[in-house]
PDB file of C-alpha atoms in Angstrom:
ATOM      1  CA  UNK A   1     173.994 278.344 149.020  1.00 90.00           C
ATOM      2  CA  UNK A   2     172.968 274.801 148.197  1.00 93.00           C
ATOM      3  CA  UNK A   3     171.947 275.384 144.586  1.00 94.00           C
ATOM      4  CA  UNK A   4     175.260 277.270 144.048  1.00 94.00           C
ATOM      5  CA  UNK A   5     177.278 274.342 145.429  1.00 94.00           C
ATOM      6  CA  UNK A   6     175.485 271.909 143.231  1.00 94.00           C
ATOM      7  CA  UNK A   7     175.896 274.024 140.118  1.00 93.00           C
ATOM      8  CA  UNK A   8     179.642 274.562 140.897  1.00 91.00           C
ATOM      9  CA  UNK A   9     180.069 270.755 141.314  1.00 90.00           C
ATOM     10  CA  UNK A  10     178.238 269.986 138.112  1.00 89.00           C
ATOM     11  CA  UNK A  11     180.229 272.680 136.150  1.00 88.00           C
ATOM     12  CA  UNK A  12     183.615 271.461 137.568  1.00 82.00           C
ATOM     13  CA  UNK A  13     185.882 270.264 134.761  1.00 71.00           C
ATOM     14  CA  UNK A  14     187.708 267.636 136.889  1.00 70.00           C
ATOM     15  CA  UNK A  15     185.483 264.510 136.517  1.00 66.00           C
ATOM     16  CA  UNK A  16     186.417 261.221 137.852  1.00 64.00           C
ATOM     17  CA  UNK A  17     188.098 262.544 140.966  1.00 75.00           C
ATOM     18  CA  UNK A  18     185.908 260.647 143.468  1.00 76.00           C
ATOM     19  CA  UNK A  19     188.201 261.509 146.429  1.00 81.00           C
ATOM     20  CA  UNK A  20     188.186 265.214 145.642  1.00 85.00           C
ATOM     21  CA  UNK A  21     184.398 265.260 145.066  1.00 86.00           C
ATOM     22  CA  UNK A  22     183.986 263.360 148.322  1.00 86.00           C
ATOM     23  CA  UNK A  23     185.992 265.973 150.164  1.00 91.00           C
ATOM     24  CA  UNK A  24     184.097 268.837 148.748  1.00 92.00           C
ATOM     25  CA  UNK A  25     180.757 267.347 149.597  1.00 92.00           C
ATOM     26  CA  UNK A  26     181.811 266.384 153.064  1.00 93.00           C
ATOM     27  CA  UNK A  27     183.247 269.905 153.655  1.00 95.00           C
ATOM     28  CA  UNK A  28     180.016 271.463 152.386  1.00 96.00           C
ATOM     29  CA  UNK A  29     178.036 269.245 154.601  1.00 94.00           C
ATOM     30  CA  UNK A  30     180.151 270.125 157.691  1.00 94.00           C
ATOM     31  CA  UNK A  31     179.802 273.858 156.957  1.00 95.00           C
ATOM     32  CA  UNK A  32     176.056 273.462 156.562  1.00 94.00           C
ATOM     33  CA  UNK A  33     175.924 271.658 159.918  1.00 91.00           C
ATOM     34  CA  UNK A  34     177.531 274.596 161.652  1.00 92.00           C
ATOM     35  CA  UNK A  35     175.325 277.081 159.743  1.00 92.00           C
ATOM     36  CA  UNK A  36     172.265 275.110 160.893  1.00 90.00           C
ATOM     37  CA  UNK A  37     173.375 275.090 164.552  1.00 89.00           C
ATOM     38  CA  UNK A  38     174.077 278.950 164.530  1.00 91.00           C
ATOM     39  CA  UNK A  39     170.970 279.914 162.492  1.00 91.00           C
ATOM     40  CA  UNK A  40     168.169 281.472 164.491  1.00 92.00           C
ATOM     41  CA  UNK A  41     165.464 279.258 162.914  1.00 91.00           C
ATOM     42  CA  UNK A  42     167.280 276.054 164.220  1.00 90.00           C
ATOM     43  CA  UNK A  43     168.272 277.587 167.594  1.00 87.00           C
ATOM     44  CA  UNK A  44     165.750 275.542 169.566  1.00 90.00           C
ATOM     45  CA  UNK A  45     166.118 272.401 167.553  1.00 92.00           C
ATOM     46  CA  UNK A  46     167.127 269.208 169.206  1.00 93.00           C
ATOM     47  CA  UNK A  47     170.140 267.133 168.208  1.00 91.00           C
ATOM     48  CA  UNK A  48     167.814 264.654 166.364  1.00 94.00           C
ATOM     49  CA  UNK A  49     166.236 267.430 164.322  1.00 93.00           C
ATOM     50  CA  UNK A  50     169.632 268.825 163.384  1.00 92.00           C
ATOM     51  CA  UNK A  51     170.772 265.282 162.454  1.00 92.00           C
ATOM     52  CA  UNK A  52     167.622 264.833 160.382  1.00 92.00           C
ATOM     53  CA  UNK A  53     168.251 268.074 158.571  1.00 92.00           C
ATOM     54  CA  UNK A  54     171.842 267.142 157.841  1.00 92.00           C
ATOM     55  CA  UNK A  55     170.764 263.737 156.527  1.00 92.00           C
ATOM     56  CA  UNK A  56     168.120 265.324 154.368  1.00 93.00           C
ATOM     57  CA  UNK A  57     170.686 267.743 152.905  1.00 94.00           C
ATOM     58  CA  UNK A  58     173.027 264.843 152.257  1.00 93.00           C
ATOM     59  CA  UNK A  59     170.361 262.913 150.514  1.00 93.00           C
ATOM     60  CA  UNK A  60     169.347 265.900 148.455  1.00 94.00           C
ATOM     61  CA  UNK A  61     172.961 266.804 147.412  1.00 93.00           C
ATOM     62  CA  UNK A  62     173.825 263.216 146.522  1.00 90.00           C
ATOM     63  CA  UNK A  63     170.614 262.719 144.490  1.00 90.00           C
ATOM     64  CA  UNK A  64     171.578 265.776 142.469  1.00 92.00           C
ATOM     65  CA  UNK A  65     175.260 264.933 142.234  1.00 90.00           C
ATOM     66  CA  UNK A  66     175.016 261.193 141.801  1.00 85.00           C
ATOM     67  CA  UNK A  67     175.952 261.036 138.129  1.00 81.00           C
ATOM     68  CA  UNK A  68     178.944 263.278 138.963  1.00 81.00           C
ATOM     69  CA  UNK A  69     180.308 261.560 141.952  1.00 79.00           C
ATOM     70  CA  UNK A  70     179.547 257.850 141.602  1.00 77.00           C
ATOM     71  CA  UNK A  71     180.787 255.471 138.903  1.00 69.00           C
ATOM     72  CA  UNK A  72     182.234 258.061 136.624  1.00 72.00           C
ATOM     73  CA  UNK A  73     185.704 256.774 136.318  1.00 74.00           C
ATOM     74  CA  UNK A  74     186.327 254.184 133.769  1.00 78.00           C
ATOM     75  CA  UNK A  75     187.873 251.734 136.159  1.00 81.00           C
ATOM     76  CA  UNK A  76     184.803 252.087 138.460  1.00 80.00           C
ATOM     77  CA  UNK A  77     182.455 251.356 135.516  1.00 81.00           C
ATOM     78  CA  UNK A  78     184.525 248.354 134.540  1.00 88.00           C
ATOM     79  CA  UNK A  79     184.519 246.957 138.068  1.00 87.00           C
ATOM     80  CA  UNK A  80     180.710 247.609 138.382  1.00 83.00           C
ATOM     81  CA  UNK A  81     179.940 245.769 135.162  1.00 87.00           C
ATOM     82  CA  UNK A  82     182.181 242.880 136.083  1.00 90.00           C
ATOM     83  CA  UNK A  83     180.550 242.602 139.507  1.00 85.00           C
ATOM     84  CA  UNK A  84     177.078 242.776 137.902  1.00 83.00           C
ATOM     85  CA  UNK A  85     177.964 239.975 135.490  1.00 87.00           C
ATOM     86  CA  UNK A  86     179.282 237.814 138.241  1.00 87.00           C
ATOM     87  CA  UNK A  87     176.329 238.316 140.490  1.00 81.00           C
ATOM     88  CA  UNK A  88     173.927 237.537 137.627  1.00 82.00           C
ATOM     89  CA  UNK A  89     175.919 234.259 136.919  1.00 83.00           C
ATOM     90  CA  UNK A  90     175.856 233.263 140.625  1.00 81.00           C
ATOM     91  CA  UNK A  91     172.166 234.003 140.971  1.00 75.00           C
ATOM     92  CA  UNK A  92     171.410 231.529 138.252  1.00 76.00           C
ATOM     93  CA  UNK A  93     172.718 228.383 139.979  1.00 75.00           C
ATOM     94  CA  UNK A  94     173.714 229.071 143.625  1.00 76.00           C
ATOM     95  CA  UNK A  95     171.256 227.257 145.946  1.00 73.00           C
ATOM     96  CA  UNK A  96     170.963 227.109 149.722  1.00 70.00           C
ATOM     97  CA  UNK A  97     172.793 223.811 149.931  1.00 73.00           C
ATOM     98  CA  UNK A  98     175.851 225.421 148.151  1.00 75.00           C
ATOM     99  CA  UNK A  99     175.989 227.671 151.126  1.00 71.00           C
ATOM    100  CA  UNK A 100     175.728 225.025 153.812  1.00 73.00           C
ATOM    101  CA  UNK A 101     172.333 226.371 154.806  1.00 73.00           C
ATOM    102  CA  UNK A 102     170.465 223.677 156.732  1.00 75.00           C
ATOM    103  CA  UNK A 103     167.232 222.392 155.233  1.00 76.00           C
ATOM    104  CA  UNK A 104     165.203 223.844 158.135  1.00 75.00           C
ATOM    105  CA  UNK A 105     166.061 227.335 156.972  1.00 74.00           C
ATOM    106  CA  UNK A 106     165.043 226.836 153.323  1.00 77.00           C
ATOM    107  CA  UNK A 107     162.111 229.117 152.714  1.00 76.00           C
ATOM    108  CA  UNK A 108     162.141 230.161 149.152  1.00 79.00           C
ATOM    109  CA  UNK A 109     159.801 233.115 149.680  1.00 84.00           C
ATOM    110  CA  UNK A 110     161.993 234.581 152.468  1.00 81.00           C
ATOM    111  CA  UNK A 111     165.298 234.072 150.588  1.00 82.00           C
ATOM    112  CA  UNK A 112     163.692 235.747 147.499  1.00 85.00           C
ATOM    113  CA  UNK A 113     162.524 238.678 149.652  1.00 89.00           C
ATOM    114  CA  UNK A 114     165.989 239.022 151.050  1.00 86.00           C
ATOM    115  CA  UNK A 115     167.463 239.075 147.515  1.00 86.00           C
ATOM    116  CA  UNK A 116     164.921 241.699 146.374  1.00 89.00           C
ATOM    117  CA  UNK A 117     165.950 243.889 149.263  1.00 90.00           C
ATOM    118  CA  UNK A 118     169.504 243.827 148.139  1.00 87.00           C
ATOM    119  CA  UNK A 119     168.577 244.274 144.501  1.00 87.00           C
ATOM    120  CA  UNK A 120     166.793 247.634 145.383  1.00 91.00           C
ATOM    121  CA  UNK A 121     170.136 249.044 146.460  1.00 87.00           C
ATOM    122  CA  UNK A 122     170.975 250.475 143.064  1.00 83.00           C
ATOM    123  CA  UNK A 123     167.534 252.298 142.872  1.00 88.00           C
ATOM    124  CA  UNK A 124     168.747 254.564 145.641  1.00 89.00           C
ATOM    125  CA  UNK A 125     171.390 257.341 145.563  1.00 87.00           C
ATOM    126  CA  UNK A 126     171.793 258.385 149.125  1.00 87.00           C
ATOM    127  CA  UNK A 127     174.190 256.256 151.343  1.00 86.00           C
ATOM    128  CA  UNK A 128     171.662 255.963 154.131  1.00 89.00           C
ATOM    129  CA  UNK A 129     169.035 254.590 151.753  1.00 91.00           C
ATOM    130  CA  UNK A 130     171.541 251.968 150.473  1.00 91.00           C
ATOM    131  CA  UNK A 131     172.242 250.984 154.037  1.00 94.00           C
ATOM    132  CA  UNK A 132     168.586 250.572 154.741  1.00 94.00           C
ATOM    133  CA  UNK A 133     168.423 248.059 151.953  1.00 93.00           C
ATOM    134  CA  UNK A 134     171.188 246.060 153.451  1.00 94.00           C
ATOM    135  CA  UNK A 135     169.527 246.327 156.869  1.00 96.00           C
ATOM    136  CA  UNK A 136     166.222 245.089 155.538  1.00 94.00           C
ATOM    137  CA  UNK A 137     167.909 242.111 153.920  1.00 91.00           C
ATOM    138  CA  UNK A 138     169.507 241.291 157.240  1.00 91.00           C
ATOM    139  CA  UNK A 139     166.197 241.638 159.097  1.00 92.00           C
ATOM    140  CA  UNK A 140     164.506 239.168 156.633  1.00 89.00           C
ATOM    141  CA  UNK A 141     167.286 236.695 157.180  1.00 84.00           C
ATOM    142  CA  UNK A 142     167.218 237.137 160.941  1.00 85.00           C
ATOM    143  CA  UNK A 143     163.412 236.652 160.983  1.00 84.00           C
ATOM    144  CA  UNK A 144     163.743 233.550 158.932  1.00 80.00           C
ATOM    145  CA  UNK A 145     166.280 232.197 161.268  1.00 77.00           C
ATOM    146  CA  UNK A 146     164.348 232.935 164.416  1.00 78.00           C
ATOM    147  CA  UNK A 147     161.118 231.564 162.921  1.00 72.00           C
ATOM    148  CA  UNK A 148     162.875 228.394 161.749  1.00 60.00           C
ATOM    149  CA  UNK A 149     164.415 227.468 165.034  1.00 57.00           C
ATOM    150  CA  UNK A 150     164.110 228.935 168.550  1.00 54.00           C
ATOM    151  CA  UNK A 151     167.267 230.813 169.606  1.00 51.00           C
ATOM    152  CA  UNK A 152     168.878 231.047 166.154  1.00 48.00           C
ATOM    153  CA  UNK A 153     171.469 233.840 165.758  1.00 53.00           C
ATOM    154  CA  UNK A 154     173.769 235.428 163.446  1.00 54.00           C
ATOM    155  CA  UNK A 155     176.156 232.487 163.430  1.00 57.00           C
ATOM    156  CA  UNK A 156     173.493 230.066 162.177  1.00 52.00           C
TER     157      UNK A 156
END
């Protein structure tokens, strides 16, 4: 079952094999999807309900296995630390004018909100939740552009 899979993954002696761990998790999720579809309790469920169940299982698994599957290899930790240092350095002096953002789009509160949405990404463990942070940032920027000028789009 699910708890057994999690325990087996956590007890496995091969750490730092992100590709292997990913394949194990994906295989388990695929097998679980088939099991959901054939189980009598899920027989009358819609496609959306089965998708939601699969997403819920993925979120649960990755929350439990996060420390095992992500950022465990030494080179991953080094890259993450380097990226964090660079982002922190850029945050301290990059201004809208450096990015060729016209004055009419300068709204400090909106840009701060967009940044905060991206900064939330590391508080989540499931891929879907991380994508939602990126989507929310894009929505804030899109709203800022549409409010600032009629007909603004992604190219602005």
